[in-house]
Coordinates of C-alpha atoms in Angstrom, one line a residue:
M12 CA 52.8 87.5 47.0
T13 CA 55.8 85.3 46.5
E14 CA 56.5 82.9 43.6
A15 CA 55.4 79.5 45.2
E16 CA 51.8 81.0 45.9
D17 CA 52.1 82.5 42.5
R18 CA 52.3 79.1 40.8
K19 CA 49.5 77.3 43.5
P20 CA 46.5 76.7 41.7
R21 CA 43.5 79.2 42.9
S22 CA 41.1 77.6 41.9
D23 CA 39.4 74.0 40.8
E24 CA 39.2 75.7 37.0
A25 CA 42.6 76.9 37.2
R26 CA 43.6 73.9 38.2
T27 CA 41.4 72.2 34.9
T28 CA 42.6 74.6 32.5
Y29 CA 46.2 75.1 33.1
D30 CA 48.9 72.5 34.2
P31 CA 52.2 73.5 33.0
E32 CA 53.0 69.6 33.6
I33 CA 51.0 68.0 30.9
T34 CA 52.7 67.7 27.4
S35 CA 49.9 65.9 25.8
E36 CA 48.5 67.0 22.4
F37 CA 44.9 66.9 23.8
A38 CA 45.9 69.4 26.7
L39 CA 43.5 72.7 26.6
P40 CA 45.5 75.6 25.9
Q41 CA 46.4 78.1 28.1
G42 CA 43.9 80.7 28.6
L43 CA 41.4 78.7 27.0
A44 CA 38.1 78.1 29.4
V45 CA 35.4 74.7 29.3
P46 CA 32.2 75.1 30.3
R47 CA 31.2 72.8 32.9
G48 CA 28.9 69.9 31.4
G49 CA 25.0 69.6 33.0
G50 CA 23.5 67.4 35.1
E51 CA 22.6 65.5 31.8
S52 CA 24.5 64.4 29.1
E53 CA 23.1 66.8 25.5
T54 CA 21.8 63.3 23.6
T55 CA 24.0 63.1 19.7
S56 CA 21.2 60.1 18.7
E57 CA 19.9 59.7 14.9
F58 CA 16.4 59.3 17.1
A59 CA 16.3 61.8 19.6
V60 CA 13.2 64.3 19.6
P61 CA 14.1 67.4 18.9
E62 CA 14.0 70.1 21.6
G63 CA 10.5 71.9 21.8
L64 CA 9.0 68.8 19.9
Q65 CA 6.1 67.1 22.2
A66 CA 5.8 63.1 21.0
P67 CA 2.2 62.0 21.5
Q68 CA 1.9 59.1 24.8
P69 CA -0.2 56.0 23.4
S70 CA -3.8 56.4 24.9
S71 CA -4.6 53.6 27.0
A72 CA -7.1 52.3 24.7
E73 CA -5.8 51.6 21.3
P74 CA -8.3 51.0 18.9
E75 CA -9.4 48.2 17.6
G76 CA -6.8 47.8 14.2
S77 CA -4.5 49.3 15.4
A78 CA -1.2 46.2 16.0
F79 CA -0.5 46.5 19.4
S80 CA -3.9 46.7 20.9
L81 CA -6.5 43.4 22.1
P82 CA -9.1 42.1 20.6
R83 CA -12.3 43.3 22.1
T84 CA -13.1 39.2 22.7
Y85 CA -9.8 39.2 25.1
S86 CA -10.7 38.6 28.6
A87 CA -7.2 37.1 30.6
K88 CA -8.9 34.8 32.9
D89 CA -9.7 32.5 29.8
S90 CA -7.4 32.7 28.1
L91 CA -5.2 29.5 27.8
V92 CA -2.3 28.7 29.8
A93 CA 0.6 29.8 28.0
F94 CA 3.9 28.1 29.2
T95 CA 4.5 27.1 32.4
P96 CA 1.2 25.7 33.9
A97 CA 0.0 26.9 37.8
T98 CA 0.5 23.8 39.3
G99 CA 4.1 23.2 37.2
V100 CA 5.3 20.8 34.6
P101 CA 5.3 16.9 35.7
A102 CA 8.6 15.7 36.1
V103 CA 9.7 12.8 34.0
S104 CA 10.2 9.5 35.8
L105 CA 12.2 6.6 33.9
I106 CA 12.1 3.4 35.6
K107 CA 15.4 2.3 36.8
D108 CA 15.2 -1.1 35.8
A109 CA 14.7 -0.9 32.3
P110 CA 17.6 -1.4 29.9
W111 CA 19.8 1.9 29.6
Q112 CA 19.3 1.5 25.6
D113 CA 15.8 2.4 26.3
R114 CA 16.0 4.9 29.1
M115 CA 18.3 7.0 26.9
R116 CA 16.5 6.6 23.8
T117 CA 13.9 8.4 25.7
M118 CA 16.3 10.7 26.5
L119 CA 17.1 11.4 23.8
R120 CA 13.4 12.3 22.1
M121 CA 12.3 14.7 24.7
P122 CA 13.7 18.5 24.7
V123 CA 16.5 19.6 26.6
T124 CA 14.6 21.8 28.8
E125 CA 12.6 18.4 30.1
R126 CA 14.8 16.0 30.9
P127 CA 15.6 14.5 34.3
A128 CA 18.2 15.6 36.3
P129 CA 21.6 13.0 36.6
E130 CA 22.4 10.8 39.0
P131 CA 25.8 10.7 38.6
V132 CA 27.2 7.6 39.9
Q133 CA 30.6 7.9 38.2
R134 CA 32.2 10.6 40.2
T135 CA 35.5 10.4 41.5
E136 CA 35.6 13.7 43.2
D137 CA 33.1 16.7 44.5
E138 CA 34.2 17.9 40.9
G139 CA 34.4 15.3 38.6
P140 CA 36.0 13.7 36.2
A141 CA 37.4 16.7 33.4
V142 CA 35.0 17.4 30.5
P143 CA 37.8 17.3 27.7
R144 CA 38.5 13.6 29.0
V145 CA 35.0 12.5 29.5
L146 CA 33.8 13.2 25.2
D147 CA 36.9 11.5 24.2
L148 CA 36.1 8.5 26.0
T149 CA 32.6 9.1 25.0
L150 CA 33.5 9.2 21.1
R151 CA 36.1 6.5 21.5
I152 CA 32.8 4.3 22.2
G153 CA 30.1 5.4 19.6
E154 CA 33.6 4.8 17.2
L155 CA 33.7 1.6 18.1
L156 CA 29.8 0.0 17.3
L157 CA 29.0 3.0 15.0
A158 CA 32.0 0.9 13.1
G159 CA 30.6 -2.5 14.0
G160 CA 28.0 -2.0 11.9
E161 CA 24.9 -0.3 15.0
G162 CA 22.4 1.9 14.4
A163 CA 22.7 5.3 15.0
E164 CA 20.3 5.8 17.2
D165 CA 21.6 2.9 20.2
V166 CA 25.1 5.2 19.2
E167 CA 23.8 8.3 20.0
A168 CA 22.2 6.1 23.4
A169 CA 25.3 5.1 24.0
M170 CA 26.8 8.3 23.8
F171 CA 24.5 10.1 25.9
A172 CA 24.5 7.5 28.3
V173 CA 28.6 7.5 29.1
C174 CA 28.2 11.4 29.7
R175 CA 25.6 11.5 31.9
S176 CA 26.7 8.8 34.1
Y177 CA 30.0 11.0 34.7
G178 CA 27.3 14.2 34.8
L179 CA 27.1 15.2 31.8
D180 CA 23.7 16.1 31.6
R181 CA 23.6 19.1 28.5
C182 CA 25.0 17.0 26.4
E183 CA 24.0 16.6 22.4
P184 CA 25.8 13.5 20.2
T185 CA 25.8 13.6 17.1
V186 CA 25.9 10.7 14.6
T187 CA 26.5 10.7 10.4
F188 CA 28.7 7.1 8.7
T189 CA 31.7 8.8 9.5
L190 CA 32.2 11.7 11.5
L191 CA 31.0 11.4 15.5
S192 CA 30.8 14.4 17.7
I193 CA 29.1 15.9 20.5
S194 CA 28.8 19.3 22.7
Y195 CA 28.5 20.0 26.0
Q196 CA 27.2 23.3 27.8
P197 CA 27.8 23.2 31.6
S198 CA 25.3 26.0 32.0
L199 CA 23.3 28.7 29.6
V200 CA 25.7 31.4 30.3
D201 CA 29.2 29.3 29.4
D202 CA 30.7 28.4 26.2
P203 CA 30.2 25.1 24.8
V204 CA 32.6 22.4 23.9
T205 CA 32.6 20.2 21.4
A206 CA 34.6 17.6 20.1
S207 CA 34.1 14.9 17.0
R208 CA 36.0 12.2 15.7
T209 CA 36.0 10.4 11.9
V210 CA 35.3 6.9 11.7
R211 CA 38.3 5.4 9.3
R212 CA 38.1 1.4 9.6
R213 CA 35.5 -0.6 9.9
G214 CA 35.1 -3.8 10.5
T215 CA 32.8 -6.8 11.5
D216 CA 32.8 -8.2 15.4
Y217 CA 30.0 -8.8 17.1
T218 CA 31.8 -9.8 19.7
R219 CA 33.6 -6.2 20.2
L220 CA 30.4 -5.1 19.8
A221 CA 28.5 -6.7 22.8
A222 CA 31.9 -5.8 24.9
V223 CA 31.4 -2.2 24.4
F224 CA 27.8 -2.6 24.8
H225 CA 29.0 -4.6 28.7
L226 CA 30.8 -1.7 29.4
V227 CA 27.9 0.7 28.9
D228 CA 25.7 -0.8 31.0
D229 CA 29.0 -0.7 33.5
L230 CA 28.9 2.9 33.3
T231 CA 25.0 3.3 34.1
D232 CA 24.5 0.9 37.0
P233 CA 24.7 3.0 40.3
E234 CA 25.6 -0.3 42.1
T235 CA 28.9 -0.4 40.1
H236 CA 31.8 2.5 39.8
V237 CA 33.8 2.5 37.1
S238 CA 36.5 5.1 37.4
L239 CA 37.5 7.2 34.0
E240 CA 40.8 5.5 34.0
E241 CA 39.8 1.6 34.3
A242 CA 36.9 3.0 31.3
Y243 CA 40.1 3.7 29.4
R244 CA 42.0 0.5 30.1
R245 CA 39.0 -1.6 29.5
L246 CA 38.4 0.5 26.5
A247 CA 42.0 -1.0 25.2
E248 CA 41.5 -4.5 25.6
I249 CA 38.4 -4.9 24.1
R250 CA 40.4 -2.8 21.4
R251 CA 43.2 -5.1 21.4
N252 CA 41.4 -8.6 22.3
R253 CA 41.4 -11.2 19.1
H254 CA 38.5 -11.9 17.3
P255 CA 37.1 -15.3 18.3
Y256 CA 37.3 -17.4 15.0
P257 CA 40.2 -17.7 12.8
G258 CA 40.8 -17.3 9.1
W259 CA 40.6 -20.8 8.2
A260 CA 37.5 -21.3 9.9
L261 CA 35.8 -17.8 8.7
T262 CA 36.4 -20.1 5.3
L263 CA 35.0 -22.6 6.1
A264 CA 31.9 -21.3 7.5
S265 CA 32.0 -19.6 4.5
G266 CA 31.4 -22.9 2.1
L267 CA 29.1 -24.1 4.9
L268 CA 26.7 -21.3 4.4
A269 CA 26.8 -21.1 1.0
G270 CA 26.0 -24.9 0.7
A271 CA 23.2 -24.8 2.9
A272 CA 21.6 -21.7 0.8
S273 CA 21.5 -23.8 -2.4
V274 CA 19.9 -26.9 -0.3
L275 CA 17.4 -24.3 0.7
V276 CA 16.7 -23.7 -3.2
G277 CA 16.6 -27.0 -4.5
G278 CA 20.1 -28.3 -4.9
D279 CA 21.7 -32.3 -3.5
V280 CA 25.1 -33.5 -2.5
I281 CA 26.9 -32.9 -5.5
V282 CA 25.2 -28.9 -5.2
F283 CA 26.0 -28.5 -1.8
V284 CA 29.7 -29.7 -2.5
A285 CA 30.6 -27.3 -5.7
A286 CA 28.4 -24.0 -3.9
A287 CA 30.9 -24.7 -0.7
L288 CA 34.1 -24.7 -3.1
G289 CA 33.1 -21.9 -4.7
A290 CA 32.6 -20.4 -2.2
M291 CA 35.6 -21.1 -0.7
L292 CA 37.6 -19.8 -3.3
G293 CA 36.0 -16.6 -3.8
D294 CA 36.2 -15.9 0.0
R295 CA 40.4 -16.7 -0.5
L296 CA 40.4 -14.1 -3.4
A297 CA 38.9 -11.5 -1.8
W298 CA 41.2 -12.1 1.2
L299 CA 44.0 -11.2 -1.6
C300 CA 42.6 -8.3 -3.0
A301 CA 42.3 -6.9 0.8
G302 CA 45.7 -7.9 1.3
R303 CA 46.9 -5.5 -1.4
G304 CA 44.3 -2.5 -0.8
L305 CA 42.0 -2.9 -3.3
P306 CA 38.7 -1.3 -2.2
E307 CA 36.2 -3.3 -1.1
F308 CA 33.7 -3.1 -4.3
Y309 CA 36.9 -5.4 -6.0
Q310 CA 37.2 -7.8 -3.4
F311 CA 33.1 -8.6 -3.7
M312 CA 33.8 -8.8 -7.2
V313 CA 36.3 -11.1 -7.4
A314 CA 34.3 -13.4 -4.9
A315 CA 31.4 -13.5 -6.4
M316 CA 33.4 -14.8 -9.9
P317 CA 34.6 -19.0 -8.7
P318 CA 31.0 -19.9 -7.6
A319 CA 29.5 -18.4 -11.0
A320 CA 31.8 -20.5 -12.3
I321 CA 31.4 -23.8 -11.0
G322 CA 28.2 -23.5 -12.1
V323 CA 28.1 -22.5 -15.3
A324 CA 30.8 -25.1 -15.7
F325 CA 28.3 -28.1 -14.4
S326 CA 26.3 -26.5 -17.1
L327 CA 28.6 -27.2 -20.2
T328 CA 29.3 -31.0 -19.1
H329 CA 25.7 -31.4 -19.2
I330 CA 26.0 -34.1 -16.0
G331 CA 22.4 -33.0 -14.5
V332 CA 23.9 -31.3 -11.7
N333 CA 21.2 -28.1 -10.7
A334 CA 24.1 -25.0 -11.9
S335 CA 21.6 -22.6 -11.1
A336 CA 21.7 -23.8 -6.6
V337 CA 25.3 -23.9 -7.2
V338 CA 25.3 -20.1 -8.1
T339 CA 22.3 -19.0 -6.1
G340 CA 23.9 -20.7 -3.0
G341 CA 27.2 -18.6 -3.7
L342 CA 25.7 -15.6 -3.9
F343 CA 24.0 -15.7 -0.3
A344 CA 27.6 -15.3 1.2
L345 CA 28.0 -12.1 -0.1
L346 CA 24.3 -10.5 -0.1
P347 CA 25.3 -7.2 2.0
G348 CA 22.1 -8.2 4.3
R349 CA 23.7 -6.8 7.8
A350 CA 24.7 -3.2 6.3
L351 CA 21.1 -3.6 4.8
V352 CA 19.4 -4.0 8.1
A353 CA 21.3 -1.0 9.9
G354 CA 20.2 1.3 7.2
V355 CA 16.8 0.9 6.7
Q356 CA 16.4 0.6 10.6
D357 CA 18.4 4.6 10.4
G358 CA 16.0 5.8 7.7
L359 CA 13.0 4.7 10.2
T360 CA 14.4 5.9 13.1
G361 CA 15.2 9.4 11.4
F362 CA 18.9 9.3 10.4
Y363 CA 18.8 9.8 7.2
I364 CA 21.9 11.3 6.3
T365 CA 23.8 8.2 7.8
A366 CA 20.6 5.9 6.1
C367 CA 21.3 7.5 2.8
A368 CA 25.3 6.9 3.0
R369 CA 24.2 3.1 4.5
L370 CA 22.3 2.6 1.8
L371 CA 24.8 3.8 -1.0
E372 CA 27.3 1.0 0.4
V373 CA 25.2 -1.2 0.3
M374 CA 24.7 -0.5 -3.7
Y375 CA 28.1 -0.6 -4.2
F376 CA 28.6 -4.1 -2.5
F377 CA 25.8 -5.6 -5.2
V378 CA 26.4 -3.6 -7.7
G379 CA 29.9 -5.2 -7.4
I380 CA 28.6 -8.9 -7.2
V381 CA 26.3 -7.7 -10.1
V382 CA 29.3 -7.3 -12.2
G383 CA 31.5 -9.8 -11.7
V384 CA 28.2 -12.4 -11.8
L385 CA 27.5 -10.9 -14.7
V386 CA 31.0 -11.2 -16.3
V387 CA 31.2 -14.6 -15.5
L388 CA 27.9 -15.5 -16.9
Y389 CA 27.6 -13.6 -20.5
F390 CA 31.2 -15.4 -21.2
G391 CA 29.2 -18.9 -20.7
V392 CA 26.6 -18.3 -22.5
K393 CA 29.2 -17.0 -25.7
V394 CA 30.6 -20.8 -25.1
G395 CA 27.1 -22.5 -25.4
G396 CA 26.7 -23.0 -21.2
K397 CA 22.3 -23.5 -21.0
L398 CA 21.0 -22.1 -17.5
D399 CA 17.6 -22.3 -17.0
P400 CA 16.1 -19.9 -14.4
D401 CA 13.6 -22.0 -13.5
A402 CA 15.8 -24.7 -12.7
A403 CA 16.2 -23.9 -9.3
L404 CA 12.8 -23.2 -8.3
G405 CA 11.4 -26.8 -7.9
G406 CA 13.0 -27.7 -4.5
I407 CA 11.8 -24.5 -2.4
T408 CA 8.7 -26.1 -1.0
E409 CA 9.8 -29.4 -0.7
R410 CA 11.8 -31.3 1.8
P411 CA 11.0 -29.0 4.9
L412 CA 13.1 -31.0 7.4
I413 CA 15.6 -30.7 5.2
Q414 CA 15.4 -27.5 4.5
I415 CA 14.8 -26.4 8.3
A416 CA 18.1 -28.4 9.3
A417 CA 19.3 -26.7 6.2
S418 CA 18.5 -22.5 7.3
M419 CA 19.5 -23.9 10.9
L420 CA 22.9 -24.3 9.2
L421 CA 22.7 -21.2 7.7
S422 CA 22.1 -19.4 10.4
L423 CA 25.1 -20.6 12.6
T424 CA 27.8 -20.4 10.0
F425 CA 26.3 -16.7 9.0
A426 CA 27.1 -15.3 13.0
V427 CA 30.4 -17.3 12.6
L428 CA 31.4 -14.7 9.7
L429 CA 29.9 -12.1 11.9
Q430 CA 32.0 -13.0 14.8
Q431 CA 29.6 -13.4 17.3
E432 CA 30.7 -14.4 21.0
R433 CA 29.7 -18.7 21.5
S434 CA 27.8 -18.0 23.5
T435 CA 25.0 -16.3 20.8
V436 CA 25.3 -19.3 18.7
L437 CA 22.7 -21.3 19.9
A438 CA 19.8 -18.5 20.0
V439 CA 20.7 -17.4 16.4
T440 CA 20.7 -20.6 15.2
L441 CA 17.1 -21.5 16.7
N442 CA 16.0 -18.5 15.3
G443 CA 17.0 -18.9 11.8
G444 CA 15.1 -22.1 11.8
V445 CA 11.7 -20.6 13.3
A446 CA 11.9 -17.7 10.3
W447 CA 12.1 -20.5 7.5
S448 CA 9.8 -22.6 9.1
V449 CA 7.3 -19.2 9.6
Y450 CA 8.1 -18.3 5.6
G451 CA 7.7 -22.0 4.4
A452 CA 4.4 -22.4 5.9
M453 CA 3.3 -18.7 4.9
H454 CA 4.6 -19.7 1.4
S455 CA 4.0 -22.8 0.6
P456 CA 1.0 -23.3 -2.0
N457 CA -0.3 -26.7 0.2
A458 CA -0.6 -24.0 3.4
G459 CA -0.7 -20.7 3.4
G460 CA -0.3 -19.8 -0.7
I461 CA 0.9 -16.2 0.5
S462 CA 3.0 -13.7 -1.8
P463 CA 7.1 -14.2 -0.5
V464 CA 7.1 -10.6 0.3
A465 CA 4.2 -10.1 2.3
S466 CA 5.8 -14.1 4.0
T467 CA 9.2 -12.4 4.3
A468 CA 8.3 -9.6 6.1
V469 CA 6.5 -11.2 8.7
A470 CA 8.9 -13.9 9.5
A471 CA 11.4 -11.1 9.5
G472 CA 9.4 -9.4 12.2
L473 CA 9.7 -12.7 14.5
V474 CA 13.3 -13.0 13.9
G475 CA 13.2 -9.4 15.5
L476 CA 10.9 -9.7 18.1
F477 CA 13.0 -12.5 19.2
G478 CA 16.1 -11.1 19.0
Q479 CA 14.7 -8.2 21.3
L480 CA 13.3 -10.2 23.9
L481 CA 17.1 -12.3 23.6
S482 CA 18.9 -8.6 23.9
R483 CA 16.9 -7.2 26.4
F484 CA 17.7 -10.6 28.8
R485 CA 21.1 -10.4 28.4
F486 CA 21.2 -6.6 28.6
A487 CA 23.3 -6.4 25.9
S488 CA 22.6 -5.7 21.3
A489 CA 20.3 -6.6 19.2
L490 CA 22.0 -7.2 16.6
P491 CA 23.9 -10.6 17.1
Y492 CA 20.1 -12.3 17.6
T493 CA 19.0 -11.0 14.4
T494 CA 21.4 -10.2 11.5
A495 CA 22.8 -13.9 10.9
A496 CA 19.0 -15.4 11.2
I497 CA 18.0 -13.3 9.0
G498 CA 20.8 -15.0 6.0
P499 CA 18.0 -17.8 5.3
L500 CA 15.2 -15.1 4.0
L501 CA 18.0 -13.0 1.9
P502 CA 16.8 -12.7 -1.2
G503 CA 19.7 -15.4 -3.2
S504 CA 17.5 -16.7 -6.1
A505 CA 15.4 -13.7 -7.2
T506 CA 19.0 -11.8 -7.5
Y507 CA 20.4 -14.7 -9.7
F508 CA 17.8 -14.7 -11.9
G509 CA 18.0 -11.8 -12.8
L510 CA 21.3 -11.2 -13.1
L511 CA 21.0 -14.5 -15.7
N512 CA 18.1 -12.9 -17.7
M513 CA 20.1 -9.6 -18.2
A514 CA 22.7 -12.4 -19.3
Q515 CA 20.8 -14.1 -21.8
N516 CA 19.9 -10.2 -23.2
E517 CA 16.3 -10.5 -21.6
V518 CA 16.5 -6.9 -19.2
D519 CA 12.6 -6.3 -18.9
K520 CA 12.4 -10.3 -16.9
G521 CA 15.4 -9.0 -15.8
L522 CA 14.5 -5.9 -14.1
V523 CA 11.5 -7.0 -12.4
S524 CA 14.1 -10.0 -10.5
L525 CA 15.8 -7.4 -9.5
A526 CA 12.8 -5.2 -8.4
K527 CA 11.8 -8.4 -6.9
A528 CA 15.4 -9.4 -4.6
A529 CA 15.1 -4.9 -3.8
S530 CA 11.4 -5.6 -2.4
L531 CA 12.5 -9.1 -0.7
A532 CA 15.7 -7.0 1.2
M533 CA 13.3 -4.2 2.0
A534 CA 10.7 -6.4 3.5
I535 CA 13.2 -8.7 5.2
A536 CA 15.2 -4.5 6.9
I537 CA 10.8 -2.9 7.9
G538 CA 10.0 -6.5 9.1
V539 CA 13.2 -6.7 11.6
N540 CA 12.6 -3.4 12.2
L541 CA 9.3 -3.7 13.0
G542 CA 9.3 -6.5 15.3
S543 CA 11.7 -4.8 17.3
E544 CA 9.7 -1.5 17.9
I545 CA 6.8 -4.0 18.6
S546 CA 8.9 -5.9 21.8
R547 CA 9.5 -2.3 22.8
L548 CA 6.0 -0.9 22.7
T549 CA 3.8 -4.2 23.9
L550 CA 6.4 -5.9 26.2
R551 CA 7.0 -5.3 29.8
V552 CA 10.0 -7.0 29.6
G553 CA 12.4 -4.6 30.6
S554 CA 10.1 -1.6 29.2
A555 CA 10.8 1.9 30.1
G556 CA 7.2 2.9 29.9
K557 CA 5.8 4.4 26.7
R558 CA 8.5 5.9 24.4
R559 CA 8.6 9.1 23.0
A560 CA 8.2 9.4 19.0
A561 CA 11.4 10.4 17.0
K562 CA 12.8 13.5 16.8
R563 CA 12.4 14.3 14.0
T564 CA 8.2 14.1 14.1
R565 CA 6.0 16.4 12.1
G566 CA 5.4 17.8 15.5
F567 CA 2.4 15.8 16.8

């Protein structure tokens, strides 16, 4: 045998056991034979049955006491339908002519698996736009709505509408007071994409709010094609737009609002002028504090001081002017009715975190007003000022025509302060006049004689009902039609009387008046929300049919 033949491996075993080219430390040593494995691998699990032990097989019929046995009364034929019925799950159909707010709210209030597939109307390519850009546009739109004072549920509905208009159906928006987030999952096996955005600045501009609603309405309209680039361009224009009213107009509006409020509580021409001057001076001081970067708490505190100081000055001069009406009128321009209504609405619709944050904001603003007025009233009482808590109550149910005109002027100036569109001011003015007329008719001793809380709730309910109808007619937000109209109903006199009693060391009476003011404020907020809900449930103007309950209900 030659040397070459001797080097050739004679069998597979030789090839396996020895190879001179293998230098790994894990190579088998020469002369060591490794037995071949059998057809099945050895079981090394600690839960394996040992060899020779026969495991008992389960019997076909388990005893009655077994946890895995069926009860004797069970019959597959008579069992209830589980999960999917034989006839299939009924399809959910949405009325396409309904406002997008109702359609998206209905979609958000049903499980993800039951939502109908979207009908994308804004796709520009076969694969659609990039998902991160769509989510970014959605967050930017939600930021403008939330910063403008819109309710959390309406913000979620708008964000969901934007995503579905670009074909993203598996989206879950989340809205809190300062944080917006949205998550999109293409399918059950794909990783979700999540984006978030923080709301740092807030501003009251209902014109900008209406423009954002128009943009969302165009995005959800199947007949209007708006590309992603066009949507970004329109959003940038909305951000750059100036406010519709200049600063001097806002200061004049705050003065007229305070004067009109003083007439509602029995003031005359002198009281009207004094309240207007005090409110305008307070507004300018608040603007000065804002320019210096002071928080809003101190802005409210400073703005509340001039009307209170003018009222104390009238009480010291003894010229027969209703000083309490001056202070009450100045407080009307500062009461945070917008944030109060939005906070209660979020709580009633199940957004409790956002509701708590909004109501906490209202409490801070109210405490700022209380501190500013109490400081002035305390020094006024110390220097001999005579302020009668019952002096402003004489003219509430008198002069009905003058009071209706004053309530309409108050609503008009409130709309200007909220930077509303000029086309909506007339409707809001009329809505405020109707609200005060209903309140006066129900609360007047000569007519209804109903308690002020119940009268306020009914009048606010009509404001919410009419505001919802107007918003549906114009396919816009309901806030511009309701917030300014509730201005005449704000509890300015009850707030002032409570503070005056506390300044005169009558804490018990002061707490009672402040509790009455809180009751009136809650009645306003609940009434507005209830009126809106009644409009959605009963009226067929742009209705989407039967709306499901809120997502956070008891489950039945």
